[in-house]
């Protein structure tokens, strides 16, 4: 292999750009940038930064999601001689403010969307707004700027990690540190310019340095792992394979959830957390190199690696070339074979230290001369390990309270410190519990100040404003006092564990007290598979979703004998309220069709009609992403209580819902929307409103197809001809679509089609789950629900679509999974006279409410509502 010169990180890119100018450097969906294009754009940005005063040792913060421009901007920062500080856009504004101030960054690089989200907490910082300022670069030279006085000891990037003092700490990495890492990585990974690497890590992780810069250093293609790809769940393997990714670096947790293989992978790197042998063995395949890599941010990405096979136990292996790794005892002496000790890392990749933290830097970065007779810098990792007889290193665990959850490095003290700032908290302890193997959860135990009043959602909200969401505990437990050890310290081992909490949960301040609360908490625990349940905790915040909601309501009816409305979970989604409603039977019988999903807010309300699955909970996450000032009411079918008779026509249903709305809202102007069949009901409601001289400010149909209604008014021979014609098109569409798919997708598509044909024949499905993955069977539903379903189906089949004089907004699912006669406007233009505005939502018909599509959907919907309200 050619011996590489020591060089700046940006020079690695430039060298690749000189050799492979036309190779795609960055691919983001349909967007592509070659090495030459990327290099030219980065040069322009570097000129811009230099004009703003950037140069060696100056910093900028990059607060953006993974997207093509991020890497161009990073490269531009380096070319200007400065250093970048990458942040995840999900972090709270308070933390962004802290990092901007702590690092004295010159500029905050971000986007409109993020600025809107973080306002008004985000302070005024000098900005480079991607949506506004990118245009400004066009007039600047695309040649490499000359930066004087650069040295390899200059700062390259700063990564902020969780800090024990309650604030994150900035780890400062220099060009020489990263240069040493890239040289090592190029030796151990046989990657070349033909590879395609996925960039799936948050850019705030130093693991992203591996993905981005190792790829660029060899002229390979970096494929942006958008949120959509990274959260595609059971589609992940297929998506990655379809993108032909050959280089994947990830945390083991990611692939532990992926059942199918990804045949395109040639280099697979696990890192960031413990990798179990079972997982490693499953992913080792002929023709693929699988690695376990270990290393802290402070030693630049990774310090050790092991090449895995499908037999041997997983180790963290040996030092990366250019790194020195030792295992030492308390006296800083190397331990012998099989003895445990702390991992100490030396070599050119050891970071400069922690920004503005001289003492902590001195504690963790030691200069030791007794190993080599000359002083050398080492980093004390706090990780325990031992050598195996073959001389490889086995990882044992941490010496302190730092934990890794789904790859995130978290200091539990930082959470404790943030929580202690809450005025109602006298004392708190945060631990990590693993109730099921692989399911690590953060639990906070809190002792309140005397007479302090606060509820759990208040604590959760308080923390969410201070720390990233992955650090917010998933459960809070109130205690009168903490158990102590004989010498007066908090006895963490004696904190109520799952079993004790379950048996003796009345000891908890917010534990169940009454008989109904105790029965309910046992049912909730079983359904949610969580054993600590305070009676004020919210069903959805504890992981509840619409399928679980149905199971919960059915189980409560079976075990307690009371039929609760599903919609109770919207505004009374905790055990305390539910128990009150059960104990006070009169209220439960009040099964109105109008359900407040979010009743508060200063904007005009939106009325959302249920889809064919009848379940309003489908809208739960969508609503949570709408503007906090946007009230939303749901309309659920009559007859869900098993007492009232369901209505028989769409016209009757619409009239009935309008009556319900008029009882609470006589404003005369209404905004309506509905999903699938709910779109037809909303449409009929709008028509009735207009004909009774009311105003419709907004009518939204969510993936509703206009001609999914009755054609009974047509003569029989036309109807038959239409149906034959439709069947013919369906067959052609399905065949064409099938052949366009990859072999893996073909299997899935085929299975999906067989399933839907079976369901049509047996009429045995209901789609309740927003993810659209686990539809249930009608036969499992109580009889009264079955009756409501059938009545609604019949009503739609009888409905003849009338004309409507107003305008509609059609929200179309981008992934079409079935034949649609008119795929552009779904046939609405024929009957809508005021115009059809078309908006695309990522996902298929059944996944438009699933994350991450729900968020985008909500943003688009809110924009339309706001625009229409202004008119
Ligand atoms: P970070 O600085 O975010 O990269 O986290 C570094 C820490 O993650 C290390 O100090 C270890 O505790 C842990 N870690 C990283 N890689 C591994 C691995 N392969 N096996 C076990 N723990 C790991």
PDB file of C-alpha atoms and ligand atoms in Angstrom, residues 161 205-207 270-275 292-298 301 316 381 383 395 398 402 404 407-409, ligand 1:
ATOM      1  CA  UNK A 161     -20.522  14.226  25.073  1.00  0.00           C
ATOM      2  CA  UNK A 205     -21.428  11.044  17.302  1.00  0.00           C
ATOM      3  CA  UNK A 206     -17.786  10.554  16.466  1.00  0.00           C
ATOM      4  CA  UNK A 207     -18.751   7.294  14.749  1.00  0.00           C
ATOM      5  CA  UNK A 270     -20.123  -2.967  14.835  1.00  0.00           C
ATOM      6  CA  UNK A 271     -19.086  -0.449  17.461  1.00  0.00           C
ATOM      7  CA  UNK A 272     -20.122   1.948  20.182  1.00  0.00           C
ATOM      8  CA  UNK A 273     -21.494  -0.647  22.591  1.00  0.00           C
ATOM      9  CA  UNK A 274     -21.168  -4.304  23.566  1.00  0.00           C
ATOM     10  CA  UNK A 275     -21.773  -6.667  20.674  1.00  0.00           C
ATOM     11  CA  UNK A 292     -16.141  -5.269  16.336  1.00  0.00           C
ATOM     12  CA  UNK A 293     -14.541  -1.895  17.025  1.00  0.00           C
ATOM     13  CA  UNK A 294     -14.037  -0.168  20.339  1.00  0.00           C
ATOM     14  CA  UNK A 295     -12.973   3.296  21.319  1.00  0.00           C
ATOM     15  CA  UNK A 296     -13.978   6.487  23.071  1.00  0.00           C
ATOM     16  CA  UNK A 297     -14.411   9.893  21.398  1.00  0.00           C
ATOM     17  CA  UNK A 298     -11.314  11.032  23.322  1.00  0.00           C
ATOM     18  CA  UNK A 301     -13.352   7.140  16.799  1.00  0.00           C
ATOM     19  CA  UNK A 316     -12.645  -5.957  21.099  1.00  0.00           C
ATOM     20  CA  UNK A 381     -11.012   5.248  29.517  1.00  0.00           C
ATOM     21  CA  UNK A 383     -13.464   0.795  30.752  1.00  0.00           C
ATOM     22  CA  UNK A 395     -14.312  -5.920  27.170  1.00  0.00           C
ATOM     23  CA  UNK A 398     -17.505   0.365  33.014  1.00  0.00           C
ATOM     24  CA  UNK A 402     -21.391   6.100  32.468  1.00  0.00           C
ATOM     25  CA  UNK A 404     -24.453   3.255  26.783  1.00  0.00           C
ATOM     26  CA  UNK A 407     -25.146   3.621  21.380  1.00  0.00           C
ATOM     27  CA  UNK A 408     -25.679   6.930  23.210  1.00  0.00           C
ATOM     28  CA  UNK A 409     -23.028   7.667  25.789  1.00  0.00           C
TER      29      UNK A 409
HETATM   30  P1  LIG B   1     -18.166   7.161  22.643  1.00  0.00           P
HETATM   31  O1  LIG B   1     -17.223   8.159  23.176  1.00  0.00           O
HETATM   32  O2  LIG B   1     -19.563   7.689  22.461  1.00  0.00           O
HETATM   33  O3  LIG B   1     -17.648   6.505  21.390  1.00  0.00           O
HETATM   34  O4  LIG B   1     -18.307   6.008  23.739  1.00  0.00           O
HETATM   35  C1  LIG B   1     -17.161   5.301  24.164  1.00  0.00           C
HETATM   36  C2  LIG B   1     -17.545   4.215  25.131  1.00  0.00           C
HETATM   37  O5  LIG B   1     -18.474   3.297  24.522  1.00  0.00           O
HETATM   38  C3  LIG B   1     -16.384   3.370  25.519  1.00  0.00           C
HETATM   39  O6  LIG B   1     -15.631   3.980  26.553  1.00  0.00           O
HETATM   40  C4  LIG B   1     -17.054   2.079  25.954  1.00  0.00           C
HETATM   41  O7  LIG B   1     -17.548   2.175  27.260  1.00  0.00           O
HETATM   42  C5  LIG B   1     -18.224   1.982  24.984  1.00  0.00           C
HETATM   43  N1  LIG B   1     -17.886   1.163  23.804  1.00  0.00           N
HETATM   44  C6  LIG B   1     -17.508   1.608  22.595  1.00  0.00           C
HETATM   45  N2  LIG B   1     -17.312   0.572  21.748  1.00  0.00           N
HETATM   46  C7  LIG B   1     -17.553  -0.543  22.437  1.00  0.00           C
HETATM   47  C8  LIG B   1     -17.492  -1.942  22.131  1.00  0.00           C
HETATM   48  N3  LIG B   1     -17.196  -2.404  20.926  1.00  0.00           N
HETATM   49  N4  LIG B   1     -17.797  -2.824  23.115  1.00  0.00           N
HETATM   50  C9  LIG B   1     -18.150  -2.375  24.343  1.00  0.00           C
HETATM   51  N5  LIG B   1     -18.211  -1.076  24.688  1.00  0.00           N
HETATM   52  C10 LIG B   1     -17.924  -0.177  23.760  1.00  0.00           C
END
